[in-house]
mmCIF file of C-alpha atoms in Angstrom:
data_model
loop_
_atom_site.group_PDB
_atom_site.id
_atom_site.type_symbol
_atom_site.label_atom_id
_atom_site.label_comp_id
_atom_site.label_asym_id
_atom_site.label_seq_id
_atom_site.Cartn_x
_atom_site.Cartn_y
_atom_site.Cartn_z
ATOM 1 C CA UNK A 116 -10.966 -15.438 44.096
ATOM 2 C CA UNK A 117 -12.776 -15.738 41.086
ATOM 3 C CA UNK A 118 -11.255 -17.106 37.962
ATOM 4 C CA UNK A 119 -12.762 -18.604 34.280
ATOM 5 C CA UNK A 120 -11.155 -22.217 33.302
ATOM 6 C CA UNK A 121 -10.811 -24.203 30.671
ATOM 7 C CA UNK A 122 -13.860 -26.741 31.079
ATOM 8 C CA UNK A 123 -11.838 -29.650 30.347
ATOM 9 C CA UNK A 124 -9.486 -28.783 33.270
ATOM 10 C CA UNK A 125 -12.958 -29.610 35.546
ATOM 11 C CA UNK A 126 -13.680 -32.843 33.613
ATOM 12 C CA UNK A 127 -15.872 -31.644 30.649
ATOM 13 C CA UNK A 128 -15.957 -34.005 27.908
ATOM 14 C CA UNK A 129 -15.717 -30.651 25.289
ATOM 15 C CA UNK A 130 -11.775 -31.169 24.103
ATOM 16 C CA UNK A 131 -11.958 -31.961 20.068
ATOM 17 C CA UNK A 132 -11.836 -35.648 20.930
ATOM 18 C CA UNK A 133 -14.731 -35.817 23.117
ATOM 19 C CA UNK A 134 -12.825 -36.145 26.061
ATOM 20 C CA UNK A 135 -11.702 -34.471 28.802
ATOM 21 C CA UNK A 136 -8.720 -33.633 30.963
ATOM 22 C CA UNK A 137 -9.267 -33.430 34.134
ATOM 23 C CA UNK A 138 -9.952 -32.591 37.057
ATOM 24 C CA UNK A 139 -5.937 -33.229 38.474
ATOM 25 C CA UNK A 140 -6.050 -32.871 42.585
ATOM 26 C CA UNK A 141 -4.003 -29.500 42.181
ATOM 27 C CA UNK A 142 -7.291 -28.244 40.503
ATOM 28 C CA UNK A 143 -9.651 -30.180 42.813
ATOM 29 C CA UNK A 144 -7.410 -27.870 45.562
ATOM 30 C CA UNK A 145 -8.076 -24.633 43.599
ATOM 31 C CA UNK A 146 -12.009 -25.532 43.076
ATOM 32 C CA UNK A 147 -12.376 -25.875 47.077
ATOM 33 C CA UNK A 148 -11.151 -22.509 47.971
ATOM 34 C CA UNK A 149 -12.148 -20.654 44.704
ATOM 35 C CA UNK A 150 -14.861 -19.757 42.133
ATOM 36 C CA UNK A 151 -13.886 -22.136 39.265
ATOM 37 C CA UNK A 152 -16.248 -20.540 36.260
ATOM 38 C CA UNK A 153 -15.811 -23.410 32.895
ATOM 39 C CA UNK A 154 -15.392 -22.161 29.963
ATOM 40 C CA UNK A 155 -14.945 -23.482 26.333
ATOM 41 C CA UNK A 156 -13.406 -21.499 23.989
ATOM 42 C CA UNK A 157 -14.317 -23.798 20.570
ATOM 43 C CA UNK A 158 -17.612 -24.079 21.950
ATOM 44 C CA UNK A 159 -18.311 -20.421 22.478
ATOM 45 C CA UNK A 160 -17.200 -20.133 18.705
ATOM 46 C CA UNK A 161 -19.569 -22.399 17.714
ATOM 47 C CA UNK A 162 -17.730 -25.623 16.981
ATOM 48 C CA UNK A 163 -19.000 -29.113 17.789
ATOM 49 C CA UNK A 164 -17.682 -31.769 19.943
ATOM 50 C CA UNK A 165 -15.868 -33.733 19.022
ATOM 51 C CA UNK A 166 -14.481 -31.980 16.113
ATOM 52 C CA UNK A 167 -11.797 -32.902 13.326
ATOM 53 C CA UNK A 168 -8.176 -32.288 15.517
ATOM 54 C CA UNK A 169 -7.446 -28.087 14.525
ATOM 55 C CA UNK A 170 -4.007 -26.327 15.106
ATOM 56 C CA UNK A 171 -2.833 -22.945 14.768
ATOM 57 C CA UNK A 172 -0.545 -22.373 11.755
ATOM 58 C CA UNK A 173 2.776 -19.706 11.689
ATOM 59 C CA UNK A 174 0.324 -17.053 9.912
ATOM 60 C CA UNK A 175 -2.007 -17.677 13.235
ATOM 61 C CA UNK A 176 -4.614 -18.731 11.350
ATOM 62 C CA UNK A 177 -6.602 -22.213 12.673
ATOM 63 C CA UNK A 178 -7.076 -24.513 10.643
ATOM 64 C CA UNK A 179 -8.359 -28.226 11.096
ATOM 65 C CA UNK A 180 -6.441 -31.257 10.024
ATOM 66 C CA UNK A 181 -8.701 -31.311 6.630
ATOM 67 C CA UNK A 182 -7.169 -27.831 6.016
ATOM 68 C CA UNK A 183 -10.265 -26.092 6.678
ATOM 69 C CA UNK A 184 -10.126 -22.539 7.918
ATOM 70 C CA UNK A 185 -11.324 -22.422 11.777
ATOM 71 C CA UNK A 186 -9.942 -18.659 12.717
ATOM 72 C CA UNK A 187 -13.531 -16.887 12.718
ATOM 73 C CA UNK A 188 -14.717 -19.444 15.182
ATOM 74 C CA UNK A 189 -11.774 -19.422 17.269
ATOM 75 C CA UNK A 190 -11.716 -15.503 17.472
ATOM 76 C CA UNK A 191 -15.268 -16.033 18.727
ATOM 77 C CA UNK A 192 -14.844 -17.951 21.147
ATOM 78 C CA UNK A 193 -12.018 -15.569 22.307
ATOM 79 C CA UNK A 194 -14.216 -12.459 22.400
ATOM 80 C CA UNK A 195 -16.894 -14.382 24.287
ATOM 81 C CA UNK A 196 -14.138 -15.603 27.164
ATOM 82 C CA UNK A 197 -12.943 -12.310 27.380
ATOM 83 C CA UNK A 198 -16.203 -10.663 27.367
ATOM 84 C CA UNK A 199 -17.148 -13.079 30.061
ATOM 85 C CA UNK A 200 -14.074 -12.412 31.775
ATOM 86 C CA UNK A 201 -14.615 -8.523 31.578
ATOM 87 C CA UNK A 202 -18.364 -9.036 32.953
ATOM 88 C CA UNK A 203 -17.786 -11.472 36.369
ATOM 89 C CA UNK A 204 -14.501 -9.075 37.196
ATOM 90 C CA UNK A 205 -12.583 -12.872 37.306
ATOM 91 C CA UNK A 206 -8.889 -12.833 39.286
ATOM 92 C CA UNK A 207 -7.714 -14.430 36.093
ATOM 93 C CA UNK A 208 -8.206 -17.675 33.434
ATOM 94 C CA UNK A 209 -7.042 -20.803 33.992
ATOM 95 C CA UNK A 210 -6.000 -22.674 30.456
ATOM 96 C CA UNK A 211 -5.067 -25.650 28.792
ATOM 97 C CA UNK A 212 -1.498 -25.787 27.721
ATOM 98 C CA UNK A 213 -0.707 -26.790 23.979
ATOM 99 C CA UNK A 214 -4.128 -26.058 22.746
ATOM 100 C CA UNK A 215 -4.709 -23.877 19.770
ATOM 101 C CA UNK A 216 -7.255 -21.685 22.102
ATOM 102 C CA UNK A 217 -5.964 -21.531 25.173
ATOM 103 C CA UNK A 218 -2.210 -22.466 25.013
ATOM 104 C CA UNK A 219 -0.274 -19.764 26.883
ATOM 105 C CA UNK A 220 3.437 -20.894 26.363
ATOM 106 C CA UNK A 221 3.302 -23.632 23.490
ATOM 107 C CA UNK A 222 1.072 -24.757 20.705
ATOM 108 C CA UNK A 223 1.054 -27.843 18.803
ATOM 109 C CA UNK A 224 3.271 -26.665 15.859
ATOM 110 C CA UNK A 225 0.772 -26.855 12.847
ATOM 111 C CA UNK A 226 1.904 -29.841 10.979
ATOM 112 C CA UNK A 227 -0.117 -32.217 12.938
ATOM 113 C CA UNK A 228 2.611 -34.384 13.466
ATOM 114 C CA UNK A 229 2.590 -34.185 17.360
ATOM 115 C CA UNK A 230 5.072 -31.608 17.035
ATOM 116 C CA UNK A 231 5.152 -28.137 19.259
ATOM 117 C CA UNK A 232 6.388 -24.859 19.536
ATOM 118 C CA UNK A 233 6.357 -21.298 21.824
ATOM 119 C CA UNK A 234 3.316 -19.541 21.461
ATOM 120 C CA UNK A 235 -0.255 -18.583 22.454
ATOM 121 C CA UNK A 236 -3.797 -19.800 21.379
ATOM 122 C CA UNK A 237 -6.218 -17.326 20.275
ATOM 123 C CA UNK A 238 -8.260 -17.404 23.475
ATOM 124 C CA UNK A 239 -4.828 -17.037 25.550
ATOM 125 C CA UNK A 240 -3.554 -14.139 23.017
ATOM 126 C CA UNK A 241 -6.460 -11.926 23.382
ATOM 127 C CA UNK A 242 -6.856 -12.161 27.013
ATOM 128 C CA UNK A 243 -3.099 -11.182 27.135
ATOM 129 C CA UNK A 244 -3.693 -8.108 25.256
ATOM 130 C CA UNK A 245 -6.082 -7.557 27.259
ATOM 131 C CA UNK A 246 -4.545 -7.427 30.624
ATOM 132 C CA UNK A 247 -6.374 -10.192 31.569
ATOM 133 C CA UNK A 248 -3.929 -12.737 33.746
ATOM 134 C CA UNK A 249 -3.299 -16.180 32.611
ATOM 135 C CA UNK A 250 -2.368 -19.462 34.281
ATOM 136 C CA UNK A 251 -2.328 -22.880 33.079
ATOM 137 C CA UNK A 252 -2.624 -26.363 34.426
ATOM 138 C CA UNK A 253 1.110 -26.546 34.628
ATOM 139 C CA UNK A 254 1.015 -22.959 36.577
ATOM 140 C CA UNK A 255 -1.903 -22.433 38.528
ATOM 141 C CA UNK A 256 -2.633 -19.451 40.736
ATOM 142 C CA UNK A 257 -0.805 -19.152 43.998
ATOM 143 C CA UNK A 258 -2.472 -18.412 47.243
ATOM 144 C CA UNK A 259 -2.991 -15.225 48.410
#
């Protein structure tokens, strides 16, 4: 099976700190039987790392914790996942829970307080409404 992932899932320092989160031996599993294709939403769109800490707000726009305005960069990086997506026919994406991107049950809540809530990340909304299937780190894809 072939299936995009968040790069910081395989160890890629690219998360807005610099750092990475991963891999876990769950995904160290899925790598050895599967095509594991990193991607990086926030860098598709553009943005540096690191980078100020950005969450989504209740009107879905992103915006970083200096208030700044992130969306068009974040919808970027979207198309270009699920272009990518679209392109290598991939089983699915693999995402990082809580992130404004790629979160695809809760986000951080948008008061940068730690806080979160239900909801998607750009990346993970578009690929939804897309058809495209999504798993996270806390539910990966189960053997066929």
């Amino acid at each position: 099976m072939t299936y995009l992932i968040s790069a910081c899932l395989l160890g890629t320092p690219c998360r807005y700190d610099g750092k990475s989160k991963g891999p876990s031996p769950a995904i160290r599993e899925l790598l050895s039987e599967n095509v594991l294709i990193p991607v990086c939403p926030e860098i598709f769109g553009g943005l540096p790392t690191p980078r100020r800490p950005a969450e989504r707000q209740s009107d879905g726009c992103v915006r970083n914790a200096d208030g700044e305005d992130l969306s068009a960069a974040y919808r970027r990086g979207a198309e270009e996942v699920l272009r990518l997506a679209r392109l290598l026919h991939a089983d699915g994406v693999i995402l990082k829970e809580k992130s404004p991107s790629c979160g695809t049950e809760e986000i951080h809540d948008g008061s940068f307080s730690g806080g979160l809530r239900p909801g998607m990340g750009v990346t993970a909304e578009l690929l939804a409404s897309a058809g495209i299937p999504l798993y996270s780190e806390n539910r990966l894809p189960v053997k066929k």
